[in-house]
Tab-separated table of C-alpha atoms in Angstrom:
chain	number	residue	atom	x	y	z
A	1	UNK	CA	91.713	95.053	135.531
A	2	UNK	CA	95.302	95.235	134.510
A	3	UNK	CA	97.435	98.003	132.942
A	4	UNK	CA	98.158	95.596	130.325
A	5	UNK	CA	94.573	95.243	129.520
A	6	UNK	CA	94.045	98.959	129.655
A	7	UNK	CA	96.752	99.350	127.080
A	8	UNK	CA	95.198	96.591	124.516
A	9	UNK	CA	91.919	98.369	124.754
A	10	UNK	CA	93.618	102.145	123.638
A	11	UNK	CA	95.671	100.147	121.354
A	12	UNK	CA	92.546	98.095	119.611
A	13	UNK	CA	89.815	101.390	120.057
A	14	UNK	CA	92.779	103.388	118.266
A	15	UNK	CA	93.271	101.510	115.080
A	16	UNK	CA	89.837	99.852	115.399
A	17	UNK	CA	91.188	96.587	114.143
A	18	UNK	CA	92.255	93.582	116.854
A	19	UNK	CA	95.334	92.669	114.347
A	20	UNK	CA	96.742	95.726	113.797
A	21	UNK	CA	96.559	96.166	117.751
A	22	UNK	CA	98.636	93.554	118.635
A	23	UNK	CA	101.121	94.125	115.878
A	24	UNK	CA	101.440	97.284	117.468
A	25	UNK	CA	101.978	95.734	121.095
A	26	UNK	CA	103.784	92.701	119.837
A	27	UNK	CA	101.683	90.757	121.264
A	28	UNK	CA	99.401	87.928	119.829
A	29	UNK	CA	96.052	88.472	118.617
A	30	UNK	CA	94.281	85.902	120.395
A	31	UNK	CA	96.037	87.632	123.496
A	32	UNK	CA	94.129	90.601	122.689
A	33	UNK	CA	91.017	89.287	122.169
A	34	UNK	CA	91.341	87.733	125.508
A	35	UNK	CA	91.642	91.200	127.299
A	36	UNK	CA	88.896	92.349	125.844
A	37	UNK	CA	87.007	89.285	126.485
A	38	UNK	CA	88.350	89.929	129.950
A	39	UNK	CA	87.405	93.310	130.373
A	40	UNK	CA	83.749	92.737	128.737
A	41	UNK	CA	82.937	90.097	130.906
A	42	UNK	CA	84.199	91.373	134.235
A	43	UNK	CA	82.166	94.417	133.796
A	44	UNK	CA	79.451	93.304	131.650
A	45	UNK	CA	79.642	95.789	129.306
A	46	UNK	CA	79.990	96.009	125.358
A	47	UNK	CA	83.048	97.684	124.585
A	48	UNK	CA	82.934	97.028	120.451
A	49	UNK	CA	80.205	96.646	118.515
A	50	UNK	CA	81.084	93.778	115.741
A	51	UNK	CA	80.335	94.818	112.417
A	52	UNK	CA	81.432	91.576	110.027
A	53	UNK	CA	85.309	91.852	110.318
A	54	UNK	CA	85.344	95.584	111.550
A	55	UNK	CA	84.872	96.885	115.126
A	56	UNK	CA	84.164	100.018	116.718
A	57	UNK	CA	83.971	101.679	120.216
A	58	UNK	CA	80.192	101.443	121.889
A	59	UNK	CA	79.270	104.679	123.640
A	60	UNK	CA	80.407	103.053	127.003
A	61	UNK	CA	83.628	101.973	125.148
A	62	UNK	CA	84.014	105.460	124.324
A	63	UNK	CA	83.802	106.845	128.035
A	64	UNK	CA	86.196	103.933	128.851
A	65	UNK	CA	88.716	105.363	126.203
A	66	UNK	CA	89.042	108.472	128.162
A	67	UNK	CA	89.272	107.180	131.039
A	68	UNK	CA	91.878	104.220	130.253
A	69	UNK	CA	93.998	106.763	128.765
A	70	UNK	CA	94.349	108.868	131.607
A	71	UNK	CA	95.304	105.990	134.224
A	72	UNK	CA	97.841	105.064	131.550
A	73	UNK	CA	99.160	108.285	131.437
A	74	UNK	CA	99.429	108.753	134.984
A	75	UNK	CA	101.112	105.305	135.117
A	76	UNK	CA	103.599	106.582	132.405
A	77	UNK	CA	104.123	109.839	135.025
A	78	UNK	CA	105.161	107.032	138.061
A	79	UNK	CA	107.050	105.376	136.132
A	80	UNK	CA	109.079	108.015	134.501
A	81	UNK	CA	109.932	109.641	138.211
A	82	UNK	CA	110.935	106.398	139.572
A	83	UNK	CA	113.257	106.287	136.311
A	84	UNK	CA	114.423	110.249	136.877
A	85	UNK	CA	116.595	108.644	140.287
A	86	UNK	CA	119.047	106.894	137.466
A	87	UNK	CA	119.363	110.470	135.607
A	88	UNK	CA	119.633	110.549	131.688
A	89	UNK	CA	121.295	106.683	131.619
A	90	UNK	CA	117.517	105.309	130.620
A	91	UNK	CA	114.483	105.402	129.994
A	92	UNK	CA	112.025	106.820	127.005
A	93	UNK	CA	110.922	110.274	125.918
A	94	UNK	CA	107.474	110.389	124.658
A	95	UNK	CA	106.097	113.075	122.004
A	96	UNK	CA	104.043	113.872	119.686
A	97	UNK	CA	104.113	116.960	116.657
A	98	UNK	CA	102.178	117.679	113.848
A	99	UNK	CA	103.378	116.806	110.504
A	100	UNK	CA	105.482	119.396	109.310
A	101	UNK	CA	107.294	119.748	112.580
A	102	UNK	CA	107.719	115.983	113.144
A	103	UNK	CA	108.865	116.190	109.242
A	104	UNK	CA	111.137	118.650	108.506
A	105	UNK	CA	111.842	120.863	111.796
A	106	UNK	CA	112.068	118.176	114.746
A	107	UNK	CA	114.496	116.061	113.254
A	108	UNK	CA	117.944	117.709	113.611
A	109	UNK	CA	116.843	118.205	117.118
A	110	UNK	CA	115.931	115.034	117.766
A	111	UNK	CA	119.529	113.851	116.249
A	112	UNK	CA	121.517	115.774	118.469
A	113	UNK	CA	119.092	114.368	121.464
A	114	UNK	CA	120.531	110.817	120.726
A	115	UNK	CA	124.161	111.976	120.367
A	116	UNK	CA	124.190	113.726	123.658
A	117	UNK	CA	121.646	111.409	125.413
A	118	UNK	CA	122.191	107.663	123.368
A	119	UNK	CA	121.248	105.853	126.615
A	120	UNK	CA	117.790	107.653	126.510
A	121	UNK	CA	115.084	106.599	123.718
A	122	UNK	CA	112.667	108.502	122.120
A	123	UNK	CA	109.114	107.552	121.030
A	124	UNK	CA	107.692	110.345	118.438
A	125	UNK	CA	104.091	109.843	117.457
A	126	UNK	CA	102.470	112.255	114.854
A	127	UNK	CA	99.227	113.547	114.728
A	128	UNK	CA	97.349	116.824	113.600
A	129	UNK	CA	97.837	119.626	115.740
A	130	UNK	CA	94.041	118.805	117.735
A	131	UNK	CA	95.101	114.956	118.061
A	132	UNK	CA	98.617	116.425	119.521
A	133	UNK	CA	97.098	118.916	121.760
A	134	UNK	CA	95.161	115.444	122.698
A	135	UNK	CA	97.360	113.004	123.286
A	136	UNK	CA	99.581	115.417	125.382
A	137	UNK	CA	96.606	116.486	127.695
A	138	UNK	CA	95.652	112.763	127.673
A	139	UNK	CA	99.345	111.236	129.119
A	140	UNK	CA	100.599	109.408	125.858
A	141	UNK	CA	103.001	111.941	125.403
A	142	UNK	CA	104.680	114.313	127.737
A	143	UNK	CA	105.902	116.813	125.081
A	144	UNK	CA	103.879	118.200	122.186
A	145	UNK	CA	104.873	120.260	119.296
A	146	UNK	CA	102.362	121.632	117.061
A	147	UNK	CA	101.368	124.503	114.327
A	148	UNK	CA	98.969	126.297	116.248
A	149	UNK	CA	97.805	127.915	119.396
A	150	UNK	CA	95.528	125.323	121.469
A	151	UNK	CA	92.638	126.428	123.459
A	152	UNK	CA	93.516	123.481	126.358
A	153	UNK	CA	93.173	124.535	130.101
A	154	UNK	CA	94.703	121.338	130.767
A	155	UNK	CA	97.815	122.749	128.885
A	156	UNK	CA	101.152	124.944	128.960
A	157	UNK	CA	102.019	126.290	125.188
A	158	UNK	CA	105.318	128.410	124.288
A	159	UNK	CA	106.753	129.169	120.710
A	160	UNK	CA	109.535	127.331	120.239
A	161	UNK	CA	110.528	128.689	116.669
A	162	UNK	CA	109.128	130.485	113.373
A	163	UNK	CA	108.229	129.030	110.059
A	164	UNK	CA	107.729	130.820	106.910
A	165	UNK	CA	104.501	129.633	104.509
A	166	UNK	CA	104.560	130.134	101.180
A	167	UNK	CA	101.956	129.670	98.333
A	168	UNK	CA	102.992	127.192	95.495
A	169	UNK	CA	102.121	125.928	91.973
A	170	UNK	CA	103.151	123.923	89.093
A	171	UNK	CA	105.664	125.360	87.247
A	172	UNK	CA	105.213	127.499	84.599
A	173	UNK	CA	102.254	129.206	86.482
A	174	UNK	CA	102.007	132.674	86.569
A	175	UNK	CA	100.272	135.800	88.606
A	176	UNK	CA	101.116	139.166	88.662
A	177	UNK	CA	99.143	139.935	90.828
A	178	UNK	CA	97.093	137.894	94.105
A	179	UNK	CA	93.963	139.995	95.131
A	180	UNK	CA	90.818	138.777	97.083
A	181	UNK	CA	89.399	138.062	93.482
A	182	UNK	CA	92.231	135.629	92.490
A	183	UNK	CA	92.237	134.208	95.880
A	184	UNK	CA	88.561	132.655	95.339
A	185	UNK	CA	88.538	131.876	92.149
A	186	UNK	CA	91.474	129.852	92.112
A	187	UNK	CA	91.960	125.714	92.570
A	188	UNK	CA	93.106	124.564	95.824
A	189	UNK	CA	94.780	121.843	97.695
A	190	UNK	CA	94.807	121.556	101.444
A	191	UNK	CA	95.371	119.796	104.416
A	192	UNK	CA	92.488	118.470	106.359
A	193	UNK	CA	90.789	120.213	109.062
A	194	UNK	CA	92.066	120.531	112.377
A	195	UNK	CA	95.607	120.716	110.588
A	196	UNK	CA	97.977	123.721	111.748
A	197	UNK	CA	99.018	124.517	108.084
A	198	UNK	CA	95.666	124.982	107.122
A	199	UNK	CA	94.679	126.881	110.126
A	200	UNK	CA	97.269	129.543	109.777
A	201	UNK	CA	96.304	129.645	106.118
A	202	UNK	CA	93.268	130.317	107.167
A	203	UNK	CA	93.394	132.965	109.569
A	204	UNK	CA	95.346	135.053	106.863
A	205	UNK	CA	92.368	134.659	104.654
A	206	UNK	CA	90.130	135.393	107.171
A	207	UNK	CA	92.261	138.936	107.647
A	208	UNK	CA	92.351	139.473	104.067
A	209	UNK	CA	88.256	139.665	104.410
A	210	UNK	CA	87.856	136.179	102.638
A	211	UNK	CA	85.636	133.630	103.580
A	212	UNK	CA	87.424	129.939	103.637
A	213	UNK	CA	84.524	128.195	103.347
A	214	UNK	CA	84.422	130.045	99.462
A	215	UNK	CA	87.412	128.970	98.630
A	216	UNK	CA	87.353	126.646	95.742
A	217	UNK	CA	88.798	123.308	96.874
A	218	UNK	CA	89.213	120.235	94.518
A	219	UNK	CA	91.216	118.149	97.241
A	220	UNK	CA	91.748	117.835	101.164
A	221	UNK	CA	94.428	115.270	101.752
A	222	UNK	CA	96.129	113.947	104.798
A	223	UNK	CA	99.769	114.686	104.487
A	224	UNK	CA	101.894	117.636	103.240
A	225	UNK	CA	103.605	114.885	100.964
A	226	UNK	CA	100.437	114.311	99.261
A	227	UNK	CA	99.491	118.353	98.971
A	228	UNK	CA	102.939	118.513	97.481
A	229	UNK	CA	102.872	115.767	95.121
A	230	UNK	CA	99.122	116.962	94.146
A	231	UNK	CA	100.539	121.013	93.063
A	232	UNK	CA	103.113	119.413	91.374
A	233	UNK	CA	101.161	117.316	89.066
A	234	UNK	CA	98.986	120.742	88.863
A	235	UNK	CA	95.967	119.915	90.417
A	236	UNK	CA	95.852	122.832	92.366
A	237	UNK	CA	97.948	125.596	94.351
A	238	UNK	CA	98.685	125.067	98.165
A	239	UNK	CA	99.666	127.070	101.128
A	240	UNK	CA	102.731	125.147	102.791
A	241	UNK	CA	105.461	125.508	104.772
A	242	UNK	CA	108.976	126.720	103.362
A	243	UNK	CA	110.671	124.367	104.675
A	244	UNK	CA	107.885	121.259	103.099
A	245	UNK	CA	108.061	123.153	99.330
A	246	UNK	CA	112.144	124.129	99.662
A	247	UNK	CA	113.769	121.339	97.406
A	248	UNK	CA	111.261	120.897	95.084
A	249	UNK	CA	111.201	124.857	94.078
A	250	UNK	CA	114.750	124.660	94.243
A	251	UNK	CA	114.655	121.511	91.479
A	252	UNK	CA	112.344	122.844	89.579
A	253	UNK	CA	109.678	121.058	90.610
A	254	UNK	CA	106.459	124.166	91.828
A	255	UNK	CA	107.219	127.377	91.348
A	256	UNK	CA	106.812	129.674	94.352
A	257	UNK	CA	103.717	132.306	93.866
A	258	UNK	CA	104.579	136.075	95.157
A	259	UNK	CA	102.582	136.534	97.948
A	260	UNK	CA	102.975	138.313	101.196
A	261	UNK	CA	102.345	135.120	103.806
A	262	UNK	CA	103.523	136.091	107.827
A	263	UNK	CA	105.441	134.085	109.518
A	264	UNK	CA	103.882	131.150	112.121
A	265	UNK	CA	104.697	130.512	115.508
A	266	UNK	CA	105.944	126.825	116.069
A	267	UNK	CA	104.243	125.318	120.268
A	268	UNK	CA	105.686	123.586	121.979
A	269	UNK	CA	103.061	121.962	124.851
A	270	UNK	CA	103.016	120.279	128.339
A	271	UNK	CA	100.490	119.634	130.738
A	272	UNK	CA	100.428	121.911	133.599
A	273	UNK	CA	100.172	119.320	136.064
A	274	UNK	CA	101.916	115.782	134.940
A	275	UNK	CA	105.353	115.536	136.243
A	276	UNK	CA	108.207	116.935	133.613
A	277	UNK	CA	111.141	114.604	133.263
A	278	UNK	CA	114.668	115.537	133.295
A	279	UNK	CA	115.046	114.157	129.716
A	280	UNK	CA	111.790	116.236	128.313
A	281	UNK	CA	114.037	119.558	129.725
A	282	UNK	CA	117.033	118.520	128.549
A	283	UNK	CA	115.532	118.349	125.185
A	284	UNK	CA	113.747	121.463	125.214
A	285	UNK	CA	117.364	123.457	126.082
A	286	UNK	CA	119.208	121.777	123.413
A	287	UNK	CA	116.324	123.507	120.765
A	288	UNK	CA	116.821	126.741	122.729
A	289	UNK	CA	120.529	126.175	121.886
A	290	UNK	CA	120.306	125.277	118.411
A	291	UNK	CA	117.482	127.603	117.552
């Protein structure tokens, strides 16, 4: 068994699709057939079941998973120490953040990263704020950014800034005033579960005495794009952050609902035991400088 092996398998029971696998890898897809051939047969184990043209992770591919990830991360952990000895001249930064942070806050950061650090790259995968909390706990990435507070032993969180939601419709509608009663009887759109928007849009409901769950909701959709594009078209009214809604209200484009909405805590996560590279600290005190 091989780390490259172990990385075709995450790579193929990720996207559950051989081709899109070894796009991903750039590596052939009869090369990644072979190590899973390879790893089937030396075992003797199943790892996909083959469904016409789909596949999908047995239960003992599914154990595997877990386990493949971790040595993979730990690998990643060597590796980057051995690479720490050249200081910031090399090397890649791995992270992960939920949407709107990845989206709209991260960025600037990330800019002045490469214009202090060029020689240093940096990988930025997005995922819910869960799949984060995940894939940071997991090894695939040694910083995580996220919406939300996580529940993750394996974990270190700290706010690393503040974002203001705000409630939005199509323009030209109109409330005087939002009460529990307008609340549930109106149309919404939102983010799927295990998002951080629509967990902190939650909670406020839940300490306004409303039930969630009575909300009336005609669409859950994937992105904050999507959300936004749905309100606009006036399918609905959403609970977003400021800084996902800000040009469109300022075009013209939703109209922004009065309505008391706190302010969130942005995380920013690490696991308590992986080693932390010089380059994930070095990013974290330019965002204490520029925040």
């Amino acid at each position: 068994m091989t780390l490259e092996q172990l990385r075709i398998f995450v790579a193929v029971a990720e996207r559950e699709h051989m081709t899109k696998a070894a796009q991903a890898l750039n590596v052939t897809q009869s090369a990644a057939s072979a190590a899973i051939a390879a790893l089937e047969a030396q075992h003797g184990i199943a790892l996909f079941h083959r469904v016409g043209r789909r596949i999908e992770l047995t239960e003992p591919g599914r154990l595997f998973l877990e386990e493949a990830r971790a040595v993979l991360g730990r690998a990643a952990s060597a590796e980057l120490a051995l690479a720490e000895f050249g200081g910031l001249k090399r090397g890649t930064l791995k992270l992960v953040a939920s949407q709107t942070i990845a989206g709209y806050w991260l960025p600037r950061h990330l800019a002045a990263f490469r214009q202090r650090y060029p020689d240093v790259a940096v990988d930025l995968d997005i995922a819910n704020t869960g799949g984060a909390a995940e894939r940071v706990r997991d090894g695939a990435a040694e910083l995580g950014f996220v919406e939300g507070p996580i529940d993750e032993p394996a974990l270190v969180s700290w706010e690393v800034a503040q974002d203001q939601m705000t409630l939005v419709a199509a323009p030209g509608t109109t409330a005087r005033t939002i009460d529990k009663a307008w609340l549930q009887q109106a149309r919404w759109i939102m983010r799927e579960q295990g998002s951080g928007t629509r967990s902190s849009f939650e909670d406020v409901l839940r300490a306004r005495g409303i039930d969630p769950a009575q909300l009336d909701i005609a669409l859950t959709l994937p992105s904050n794009e999507a959300v936004r594009t749905a309100v606009e078209a006036g399918a609905g009214i959403a609970a977003l952050s400021s800084l996902v809604v800000l040009r469109a209200v300022r075009a013209g484009m939703l109209t922004e609902l009065k309505f008391d909405l706190p302010r969130r805590p942005f995380f920013g996560l690490r696991h308590k035991e992986r080693y932390s590279s010089r380059a994930a600290q070095a990013l974290l005190d330019l965002i204490k400088e520029n925040d």
